[in-house]
PDB file of C-alpha atoms and ligand atoms in Angstrom:
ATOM      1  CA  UNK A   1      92.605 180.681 246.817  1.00  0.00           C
ATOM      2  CA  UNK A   2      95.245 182.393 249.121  1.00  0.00           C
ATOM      3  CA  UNK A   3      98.542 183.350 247.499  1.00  0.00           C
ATOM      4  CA  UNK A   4      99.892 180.919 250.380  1.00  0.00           C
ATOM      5  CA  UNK A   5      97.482 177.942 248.606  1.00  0.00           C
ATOM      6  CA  UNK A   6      98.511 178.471 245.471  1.00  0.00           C
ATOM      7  CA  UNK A   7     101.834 178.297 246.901  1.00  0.00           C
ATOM      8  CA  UNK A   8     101.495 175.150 248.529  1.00  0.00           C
ATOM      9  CA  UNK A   9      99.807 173.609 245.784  1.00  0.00           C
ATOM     10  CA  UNK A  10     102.523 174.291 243.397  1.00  0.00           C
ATOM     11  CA  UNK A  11     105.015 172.659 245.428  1.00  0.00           C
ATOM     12  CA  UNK A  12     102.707 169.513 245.809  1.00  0.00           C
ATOM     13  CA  UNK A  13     102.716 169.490 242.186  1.00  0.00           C
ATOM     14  CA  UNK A  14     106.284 170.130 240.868  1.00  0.00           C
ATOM     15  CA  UNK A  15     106.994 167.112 244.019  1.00  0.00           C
ATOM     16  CA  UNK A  16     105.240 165.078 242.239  1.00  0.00           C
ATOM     17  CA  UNK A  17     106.769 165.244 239.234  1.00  0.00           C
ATOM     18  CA  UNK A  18     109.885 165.230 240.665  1.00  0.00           C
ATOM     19  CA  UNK A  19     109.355 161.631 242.237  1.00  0.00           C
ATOM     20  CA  UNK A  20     107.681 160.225 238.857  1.00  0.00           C
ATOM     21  CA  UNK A  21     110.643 161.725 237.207  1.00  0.00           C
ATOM     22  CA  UNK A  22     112.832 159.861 239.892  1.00  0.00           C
ATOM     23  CA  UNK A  23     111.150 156.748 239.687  1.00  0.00           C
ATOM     24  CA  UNK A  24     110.969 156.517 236.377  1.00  0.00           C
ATOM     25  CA  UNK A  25     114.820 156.654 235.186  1.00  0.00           C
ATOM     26  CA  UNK A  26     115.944 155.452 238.713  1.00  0.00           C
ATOM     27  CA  UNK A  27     114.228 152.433 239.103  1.00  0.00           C
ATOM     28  CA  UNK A  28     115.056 149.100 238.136  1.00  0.00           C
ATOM     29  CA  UNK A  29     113.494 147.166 235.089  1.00  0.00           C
ATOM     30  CA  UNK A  30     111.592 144.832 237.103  1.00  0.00           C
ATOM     31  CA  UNK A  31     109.890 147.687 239.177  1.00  0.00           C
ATOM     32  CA  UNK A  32     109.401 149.985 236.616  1.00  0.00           C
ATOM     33  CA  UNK A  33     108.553 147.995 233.640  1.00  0.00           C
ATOM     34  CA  UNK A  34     110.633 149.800 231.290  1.00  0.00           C
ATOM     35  CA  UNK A  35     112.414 147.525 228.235  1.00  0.00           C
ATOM     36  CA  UNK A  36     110.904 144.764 229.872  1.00  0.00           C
ATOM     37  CA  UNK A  37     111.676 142.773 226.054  1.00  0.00           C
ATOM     38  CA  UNK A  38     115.372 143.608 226.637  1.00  0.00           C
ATOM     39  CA  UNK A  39     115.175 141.419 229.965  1.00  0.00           C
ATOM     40  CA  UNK A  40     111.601 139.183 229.223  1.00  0.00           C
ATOM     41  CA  UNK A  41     110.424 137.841 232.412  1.00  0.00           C
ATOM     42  CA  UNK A  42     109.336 134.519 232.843  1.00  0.00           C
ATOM     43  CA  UNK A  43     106.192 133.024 233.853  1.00  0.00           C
ATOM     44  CA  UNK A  44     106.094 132.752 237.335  1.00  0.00           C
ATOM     45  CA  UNK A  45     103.151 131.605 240.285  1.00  0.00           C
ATOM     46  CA  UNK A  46     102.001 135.475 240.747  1.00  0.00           C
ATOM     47  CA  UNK A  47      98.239 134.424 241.570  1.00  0.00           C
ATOM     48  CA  UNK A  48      98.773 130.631 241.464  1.00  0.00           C
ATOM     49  CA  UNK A  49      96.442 129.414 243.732  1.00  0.00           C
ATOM     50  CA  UNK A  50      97.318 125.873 243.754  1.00  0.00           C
ATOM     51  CA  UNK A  51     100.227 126.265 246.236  1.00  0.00           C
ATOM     52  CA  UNK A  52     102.235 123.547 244.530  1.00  0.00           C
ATOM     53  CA  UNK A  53     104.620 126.588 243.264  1.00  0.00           C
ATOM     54  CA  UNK A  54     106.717 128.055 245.627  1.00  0.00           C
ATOM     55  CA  UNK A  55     108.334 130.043 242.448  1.00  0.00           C
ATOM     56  CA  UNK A  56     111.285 127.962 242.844  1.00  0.00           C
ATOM     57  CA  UNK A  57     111.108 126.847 239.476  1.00  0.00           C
ATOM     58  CA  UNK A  58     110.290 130.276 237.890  1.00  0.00           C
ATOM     59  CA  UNK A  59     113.366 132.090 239.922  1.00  0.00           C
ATOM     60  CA  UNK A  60     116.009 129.428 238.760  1.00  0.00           C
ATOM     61  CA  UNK A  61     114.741 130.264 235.024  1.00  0.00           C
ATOM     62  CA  UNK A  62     114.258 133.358 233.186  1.00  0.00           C
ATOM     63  CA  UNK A  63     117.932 134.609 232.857  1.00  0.00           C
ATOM     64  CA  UNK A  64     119.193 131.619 234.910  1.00  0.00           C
ATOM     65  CA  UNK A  65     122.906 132.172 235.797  1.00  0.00           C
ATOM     66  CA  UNK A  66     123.346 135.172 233.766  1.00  0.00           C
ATOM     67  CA  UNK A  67     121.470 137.797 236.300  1.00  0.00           C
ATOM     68  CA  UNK A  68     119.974 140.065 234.035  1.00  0.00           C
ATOM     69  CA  UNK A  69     122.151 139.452 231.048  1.00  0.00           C
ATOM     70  CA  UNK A  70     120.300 138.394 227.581  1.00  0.00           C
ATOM     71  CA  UNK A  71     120.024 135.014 226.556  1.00  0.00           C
ATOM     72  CA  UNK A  72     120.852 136.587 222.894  1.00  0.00           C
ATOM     73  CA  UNK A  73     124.090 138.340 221.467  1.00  0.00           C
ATOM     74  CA  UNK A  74     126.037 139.087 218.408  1.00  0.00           C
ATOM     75  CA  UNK A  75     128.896 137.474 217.476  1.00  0.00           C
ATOM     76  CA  UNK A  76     131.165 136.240 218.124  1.00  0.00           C
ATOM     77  CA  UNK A  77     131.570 135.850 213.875  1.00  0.00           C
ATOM     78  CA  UNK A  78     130.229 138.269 211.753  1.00  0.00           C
ATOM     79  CA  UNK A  79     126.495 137.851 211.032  1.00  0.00           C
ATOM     80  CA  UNK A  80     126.365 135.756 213.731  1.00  0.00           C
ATOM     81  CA  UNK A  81     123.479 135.244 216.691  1.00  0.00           C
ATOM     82  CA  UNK A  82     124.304 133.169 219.767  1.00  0.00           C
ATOM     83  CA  UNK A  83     121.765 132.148 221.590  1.00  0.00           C
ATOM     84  CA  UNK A  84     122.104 130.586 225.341  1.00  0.00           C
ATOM     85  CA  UNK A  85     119.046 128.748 225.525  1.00  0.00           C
ATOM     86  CA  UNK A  86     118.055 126.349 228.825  1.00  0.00           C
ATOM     87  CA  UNK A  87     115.552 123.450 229.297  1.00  0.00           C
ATOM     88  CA  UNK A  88     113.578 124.442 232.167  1.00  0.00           C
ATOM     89  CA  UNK A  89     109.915 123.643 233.621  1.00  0.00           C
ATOM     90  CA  UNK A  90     108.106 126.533 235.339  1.00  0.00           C
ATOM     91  CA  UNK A  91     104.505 127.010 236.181  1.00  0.00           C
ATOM     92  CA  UNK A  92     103.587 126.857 232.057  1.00  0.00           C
ATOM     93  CA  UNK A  93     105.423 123.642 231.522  1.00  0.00           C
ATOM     94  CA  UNK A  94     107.988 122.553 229.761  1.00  0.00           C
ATOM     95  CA  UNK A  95     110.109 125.618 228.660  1.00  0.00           C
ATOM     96  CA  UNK A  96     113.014 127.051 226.430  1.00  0.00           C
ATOM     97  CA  UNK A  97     114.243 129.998 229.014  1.00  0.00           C
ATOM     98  CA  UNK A  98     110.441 130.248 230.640  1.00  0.00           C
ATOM     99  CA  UNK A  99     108.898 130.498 227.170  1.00  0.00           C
ATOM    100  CA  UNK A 100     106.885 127.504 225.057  1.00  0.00           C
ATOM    101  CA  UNK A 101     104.376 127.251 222.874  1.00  0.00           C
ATOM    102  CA  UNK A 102     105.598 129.759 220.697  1.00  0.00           C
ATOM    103  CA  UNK A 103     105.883 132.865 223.332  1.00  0.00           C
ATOM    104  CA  UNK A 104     109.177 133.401 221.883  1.00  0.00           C
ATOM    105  CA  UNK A 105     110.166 134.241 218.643  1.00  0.00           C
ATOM    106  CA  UNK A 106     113.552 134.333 217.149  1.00  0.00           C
ATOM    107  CA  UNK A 107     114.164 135.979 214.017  1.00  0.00           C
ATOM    108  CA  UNK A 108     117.200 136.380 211.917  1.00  0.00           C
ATOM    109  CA  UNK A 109     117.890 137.371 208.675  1.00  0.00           C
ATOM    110  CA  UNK A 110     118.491 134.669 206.045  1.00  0.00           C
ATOM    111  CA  UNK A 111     122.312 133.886 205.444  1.00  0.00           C
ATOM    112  CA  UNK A 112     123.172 134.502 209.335  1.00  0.00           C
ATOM    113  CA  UNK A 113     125.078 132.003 211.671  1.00  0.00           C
ATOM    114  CA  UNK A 114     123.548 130.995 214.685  1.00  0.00           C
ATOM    115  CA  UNK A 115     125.400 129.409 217.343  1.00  0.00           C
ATOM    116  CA  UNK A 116     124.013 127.820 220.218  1.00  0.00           C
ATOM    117  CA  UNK A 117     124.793 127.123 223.759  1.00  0.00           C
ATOM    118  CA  UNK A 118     122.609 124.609 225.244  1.00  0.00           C
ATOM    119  CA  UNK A 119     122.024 123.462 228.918  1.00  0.00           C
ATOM    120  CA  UNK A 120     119.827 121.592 230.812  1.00  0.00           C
ATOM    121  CA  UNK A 121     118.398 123.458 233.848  1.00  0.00           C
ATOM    122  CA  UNK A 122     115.476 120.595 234.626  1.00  0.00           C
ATOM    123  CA  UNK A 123     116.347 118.582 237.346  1.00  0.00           C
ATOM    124  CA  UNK A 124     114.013 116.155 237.059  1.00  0.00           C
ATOM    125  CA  UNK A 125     114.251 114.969 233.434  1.00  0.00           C
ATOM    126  CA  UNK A 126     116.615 116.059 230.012  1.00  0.00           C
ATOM    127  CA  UNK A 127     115.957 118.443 227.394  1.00  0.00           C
ATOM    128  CA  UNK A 128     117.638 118.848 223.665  1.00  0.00           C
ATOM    129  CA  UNK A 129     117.329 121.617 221.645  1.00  0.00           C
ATOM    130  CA  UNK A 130     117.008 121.279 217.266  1.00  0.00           C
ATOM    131  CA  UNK A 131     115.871 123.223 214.834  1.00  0.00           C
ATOM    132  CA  UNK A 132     113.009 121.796 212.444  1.00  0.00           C
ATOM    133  CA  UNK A 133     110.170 122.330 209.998  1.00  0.00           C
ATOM    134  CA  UNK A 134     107.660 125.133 211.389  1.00  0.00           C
ATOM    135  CA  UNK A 135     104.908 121.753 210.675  1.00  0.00           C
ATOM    136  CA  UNK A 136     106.613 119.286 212.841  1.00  0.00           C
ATOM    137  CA  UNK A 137     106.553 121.885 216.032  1.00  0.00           C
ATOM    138  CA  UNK A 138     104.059 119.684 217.807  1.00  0.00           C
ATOM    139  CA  UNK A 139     105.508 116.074 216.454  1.00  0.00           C
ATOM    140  CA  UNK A 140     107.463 113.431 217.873  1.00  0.00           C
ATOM    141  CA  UNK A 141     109.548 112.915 214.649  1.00  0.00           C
ATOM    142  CA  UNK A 142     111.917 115.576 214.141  1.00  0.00           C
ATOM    143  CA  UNK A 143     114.034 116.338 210.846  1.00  0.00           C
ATOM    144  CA  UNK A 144     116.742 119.187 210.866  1.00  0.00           C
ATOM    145  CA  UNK A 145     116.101 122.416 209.151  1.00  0.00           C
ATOM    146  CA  UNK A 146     119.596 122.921 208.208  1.00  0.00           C
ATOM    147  CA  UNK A 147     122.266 120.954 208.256  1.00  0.00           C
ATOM    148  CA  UNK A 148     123.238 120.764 212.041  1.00  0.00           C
ATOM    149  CA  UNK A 149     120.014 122.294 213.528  1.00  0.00           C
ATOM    150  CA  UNK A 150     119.782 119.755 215.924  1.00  0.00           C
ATOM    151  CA  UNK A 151     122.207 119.137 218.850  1.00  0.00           C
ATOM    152  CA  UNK A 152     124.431 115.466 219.091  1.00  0.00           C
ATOM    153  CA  UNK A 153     122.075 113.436 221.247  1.00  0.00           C
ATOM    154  CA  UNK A 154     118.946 115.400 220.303  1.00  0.00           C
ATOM    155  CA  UNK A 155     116.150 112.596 220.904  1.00  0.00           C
ATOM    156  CA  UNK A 156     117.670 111.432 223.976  1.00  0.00           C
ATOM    157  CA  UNK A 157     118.710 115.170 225.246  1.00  0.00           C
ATOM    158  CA  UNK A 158     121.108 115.931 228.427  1.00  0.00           C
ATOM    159  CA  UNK A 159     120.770 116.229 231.831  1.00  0.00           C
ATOM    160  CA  UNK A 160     120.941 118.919 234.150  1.00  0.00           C
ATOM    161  CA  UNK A 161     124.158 117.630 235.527  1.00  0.00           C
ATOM    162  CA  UNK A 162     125.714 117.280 232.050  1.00  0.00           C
ATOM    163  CA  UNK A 163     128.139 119.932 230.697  1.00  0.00           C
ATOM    164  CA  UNK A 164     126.895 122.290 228.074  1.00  0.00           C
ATOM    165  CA  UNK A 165     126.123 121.627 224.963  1.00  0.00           C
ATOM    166  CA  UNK A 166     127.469 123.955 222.054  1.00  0.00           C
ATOM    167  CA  UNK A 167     126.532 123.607 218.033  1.00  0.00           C
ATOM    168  CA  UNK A 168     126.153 125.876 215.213  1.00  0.00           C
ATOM    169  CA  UNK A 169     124.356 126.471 211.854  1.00  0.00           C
ATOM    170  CA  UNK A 170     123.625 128.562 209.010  1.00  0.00           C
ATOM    171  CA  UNK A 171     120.384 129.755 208.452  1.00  0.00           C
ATOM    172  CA  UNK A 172     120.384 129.522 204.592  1.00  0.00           C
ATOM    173  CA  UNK A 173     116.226 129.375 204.048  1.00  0.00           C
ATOM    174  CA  UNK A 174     114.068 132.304 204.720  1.00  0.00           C
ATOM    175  CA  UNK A 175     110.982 130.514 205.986  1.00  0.00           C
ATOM    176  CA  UNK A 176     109.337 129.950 209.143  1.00  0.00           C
ATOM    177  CA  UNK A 177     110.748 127.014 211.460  1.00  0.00           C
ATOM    178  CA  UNK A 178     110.221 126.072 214.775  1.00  0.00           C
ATOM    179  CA  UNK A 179     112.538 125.422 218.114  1.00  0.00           C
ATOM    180  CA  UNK A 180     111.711 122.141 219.775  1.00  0.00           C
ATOM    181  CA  UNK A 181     112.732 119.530 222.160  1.00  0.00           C
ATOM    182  CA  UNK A 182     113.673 116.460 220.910  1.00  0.00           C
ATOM    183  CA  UNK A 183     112.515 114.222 223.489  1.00  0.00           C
ATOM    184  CA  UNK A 184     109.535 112.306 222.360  1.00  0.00           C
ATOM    185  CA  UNK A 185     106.176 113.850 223.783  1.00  0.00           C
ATOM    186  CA  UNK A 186     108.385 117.654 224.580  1.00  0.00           C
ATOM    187  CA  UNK A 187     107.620 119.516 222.325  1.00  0.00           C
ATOM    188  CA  UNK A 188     103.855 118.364 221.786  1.00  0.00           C
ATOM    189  CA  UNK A 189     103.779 119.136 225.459  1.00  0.00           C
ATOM    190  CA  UNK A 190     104.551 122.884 224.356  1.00  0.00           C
ATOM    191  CA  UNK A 191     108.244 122.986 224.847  1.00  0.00           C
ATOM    192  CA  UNK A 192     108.472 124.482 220.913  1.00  0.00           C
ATOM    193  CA  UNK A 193     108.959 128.038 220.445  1.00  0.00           C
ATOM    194  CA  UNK A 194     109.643 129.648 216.835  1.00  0.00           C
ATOM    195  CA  UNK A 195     111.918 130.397 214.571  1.00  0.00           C
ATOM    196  CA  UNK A 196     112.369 132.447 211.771  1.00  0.00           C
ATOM    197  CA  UNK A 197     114.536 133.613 209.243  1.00  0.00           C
ATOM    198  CA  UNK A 198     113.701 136.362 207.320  1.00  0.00           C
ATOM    199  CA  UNK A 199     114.942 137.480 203.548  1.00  0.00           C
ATOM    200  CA  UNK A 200     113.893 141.072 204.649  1.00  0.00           C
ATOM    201  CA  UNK A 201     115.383 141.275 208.125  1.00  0.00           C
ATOM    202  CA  UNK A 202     118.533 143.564 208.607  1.00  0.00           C
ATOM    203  CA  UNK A 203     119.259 142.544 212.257  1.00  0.00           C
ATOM    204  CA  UNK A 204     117.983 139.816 214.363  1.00  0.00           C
ATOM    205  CA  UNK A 205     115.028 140.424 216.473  1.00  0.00           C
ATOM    206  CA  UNK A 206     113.798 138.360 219.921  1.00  0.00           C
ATOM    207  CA  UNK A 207     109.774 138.798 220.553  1.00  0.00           C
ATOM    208  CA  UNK A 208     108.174 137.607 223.495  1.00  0.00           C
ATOM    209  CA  UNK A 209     104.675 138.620 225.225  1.00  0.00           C
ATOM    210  CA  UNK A 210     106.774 142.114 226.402  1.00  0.00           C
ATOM    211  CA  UNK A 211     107.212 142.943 222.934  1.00  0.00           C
ATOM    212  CA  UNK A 212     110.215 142.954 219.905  1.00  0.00           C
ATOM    213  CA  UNK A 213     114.187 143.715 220.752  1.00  0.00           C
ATOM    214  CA  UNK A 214     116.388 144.011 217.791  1.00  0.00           C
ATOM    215  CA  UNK A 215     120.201 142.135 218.860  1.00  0.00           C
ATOM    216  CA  UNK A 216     122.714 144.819 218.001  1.00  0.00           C
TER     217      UNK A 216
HETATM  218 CU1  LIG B 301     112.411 118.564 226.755  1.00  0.00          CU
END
């Protein structure tokens, strides 16, 4: 090869490093799929070929009003976790922030607070939010796992156009509970996700399909 070819080629290579470099750290999450579990997307109609999504529901989910801000944080009390969590159907269902079935797992360590801050985001019917047994995920009768796991109104859930709804509890138990709608036939429907406490845990973690964030 030419000295000119070489120098050609060089250039064509340190380019193209330059642009991955560029694109990599530049980018924004959803184009470059970096800590895609600090912002989990939600399911959305990519490939759905029934045409009865128009990905209205999936884009007024996921984060919902809070752009790409968390739906966990510390605080505000010490060993605390709040949690904004929103009743929502999408293209999988019914839905806790896009994710049911257990898709999302919430873990904290035993002893920690977790306060919540409910709302409905389903037009078309209410949602609750409770705390329970990990064996009653898929049941219509619901007990609390601790003492004021489940929201006021929890069987007969809110509506999208009623204000937020805020409770708290203390996760005393290590163990492995589950996150469910209280409306009869929800949460067998999928809208459960999981919860867990854990004796080991230092911080709490959020897992979904993208993979494990620890809140800190
Ligand atoms: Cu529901």
């Amino acid at each position: 090869m030419s000295l000119k070819g070489l120098l050609i080629s060089a250039i064509g290579v340190v380019l193209g490093i330059v642009l991955w470099v560029v694109a990599y750290f530049e980018l924004p999450n959803d184009v470059s799929h970096r800590n895609l579990a600090a912002n989990p997307p939600v399911a959305t109609s990519v490939g759905n070929t029934t045409g009865t999504s128009t990905g209205s529901a999936g884009n007024s989910t996921g984060q919902g009003t809070s752009g790409n801000t968390a739906f966990y944080s510390l605080g505000p009390g010490q060993n605390t976790l709040t949690l904004n969590i929103e009743g929502v159907t999408t293209d999988a269902g019914m839905t806790f922030n896009g994710y049911n079935n257990g898709q999302l797992k919430i873990t904290v360590p035993v002893g920690w607070t977790v306060q919540v801050h409910f709302v409905n985001k389903d037009t078309n019917m209410p949602h609750s939010v409770g705390f329970v047994p990990w064996s009653q995920r898929t049941g219509s009768s619901f007990t609390a796992a601790f003492p004021g796991s489940l929201m006021n109104n929890f069987q007969s859930g809110i509506q999208a156009t009623d204000p937020a709804v805020e409770f708290s509890f203390k996760a005393t138990t290590a163990g492995q509970y589950a996150m469910v709608c209280g409306i009869p036939g929800h949460a067998a429907n999928g809208m459960w996700d999981e919860f867990d406490v854990s004796s080991s845990a230092k911080s709490p973690t959020i897992t979904t399909p993208s993979g494990t964030v620890t809140v800190k």
